[in-house]
Amino acid sequence: MPDLTLSFMNPRLLDDVSFHPCVRFRRWEAERILSFVPPDGKFRLMSYHISAQNVVALPVYVKPTFSFREGGSGRIDISCGPKQTMGQVVENVVLEVQMPKCVMTVNLASTNAGLYTFDPVSKVLRWEVGKVQLHRPAASLTGSATMQSGSAVPDSNPTSTVQFKLPHVAVSGLKVNRLDIYGEKYKPFKGVKYMTKAGKYQIRA
């Protein structure tokens, strides 16, 4: 049965860490080294936050602009482009906007990226941007919204959430130093694959 130790180049970045039960917590407390016997199958070894002193730069920017007027109409302008990508392509970029309940339909056009859908029941505008790359024009989505007749102008602008994947990069700055395997006679292949994935990052216009 393999017995593993994993160390990081900069463990001080880690804050509020929680471990899988297989991790020997005392050794982590004493040496900041993860020592564990992995269970069968796929599992999450640890979860953590980055301390407030280490500001994480997002790889994409989103600039949503909404304007609603009396008379049942509105204007929507959204742009999305690369920011701090570390030279990588940002993949699977998806933007969701929770539109006001009074919005009945939207009529939009994407100038250079992705497809959009609008659910008239949930009032969610979903824009699947796709890939965002450096040295490419920012993706944009513009058009109009039709509001229910006689409805008041919304008190606040809609809230947007963005999802994305950034392969080969850990924007947290955490880096693996070494992985050692004991208790096995064969020589296993060892490798580290970095991936940054956004869950529900919220943007307020």
PDB file of C-alpha atoms in Angstrom, residues 4 10 12 19 25 32 45 65 91-92 118 123 140 148 167 203:
ATOM      1  CA  LEU A   4       2.827   9.442   0.367  1.00  0.00           C
ATOM      2  CA  ASN A  10       4.972  28.213   0.010  1.00  0.00           C
ATOM      3  CA  ARG A  12       2.295  29.945   4.432  1.00  0.00           C
ATOM      4  CA  PHE A  19      -8.149  17.708   5.173  1.00  0.00           C
ATOM      5  CA  PHE A  25      -2.749  15.975  10.929  1.00  0.00           C
ATOM      6  CA  ARG A  32       3.748  21.561   7.130  1.00  0.00           C
ATOM      7  CA  LEU A  45      -7.148  15.653  -0.343  1.00  0.00           C
ATOM      8  CA  THR A  65     -23.879  47.988 -18.054  1.00  0.00           C
ATOM      9  CA  GLU A  91     -11.627  28.367 -21.149  1.00  0.00           C
ATOM     10  CA  ASN A  92     -15.319  27.658 -20.601  1.00  0.00           C
ATOM     11  CA  PHE A 118     -32.706  33.888 -22.071  1.00  0.00           C
ATOM     12  CA  LYS A 123     -35.353  35.512 -16.052  1.00  0.00           C
ATOM     13  CA  SER A 140     -19.280  41.880 -26.218  1.00  0.00           C
ATOM     14  CA  GLN A 148     -43.722  44.368 -18.859  1.00  0.00           C
ATOM     15  CA  PRO A 167      -5.523  25.412 -17.207  1.00  0.00           C
ATOM     16  CA  ILE A 203     -20.132  40.892 -10.204  1.00  0.00           C
TER      17      ILE A 203
END
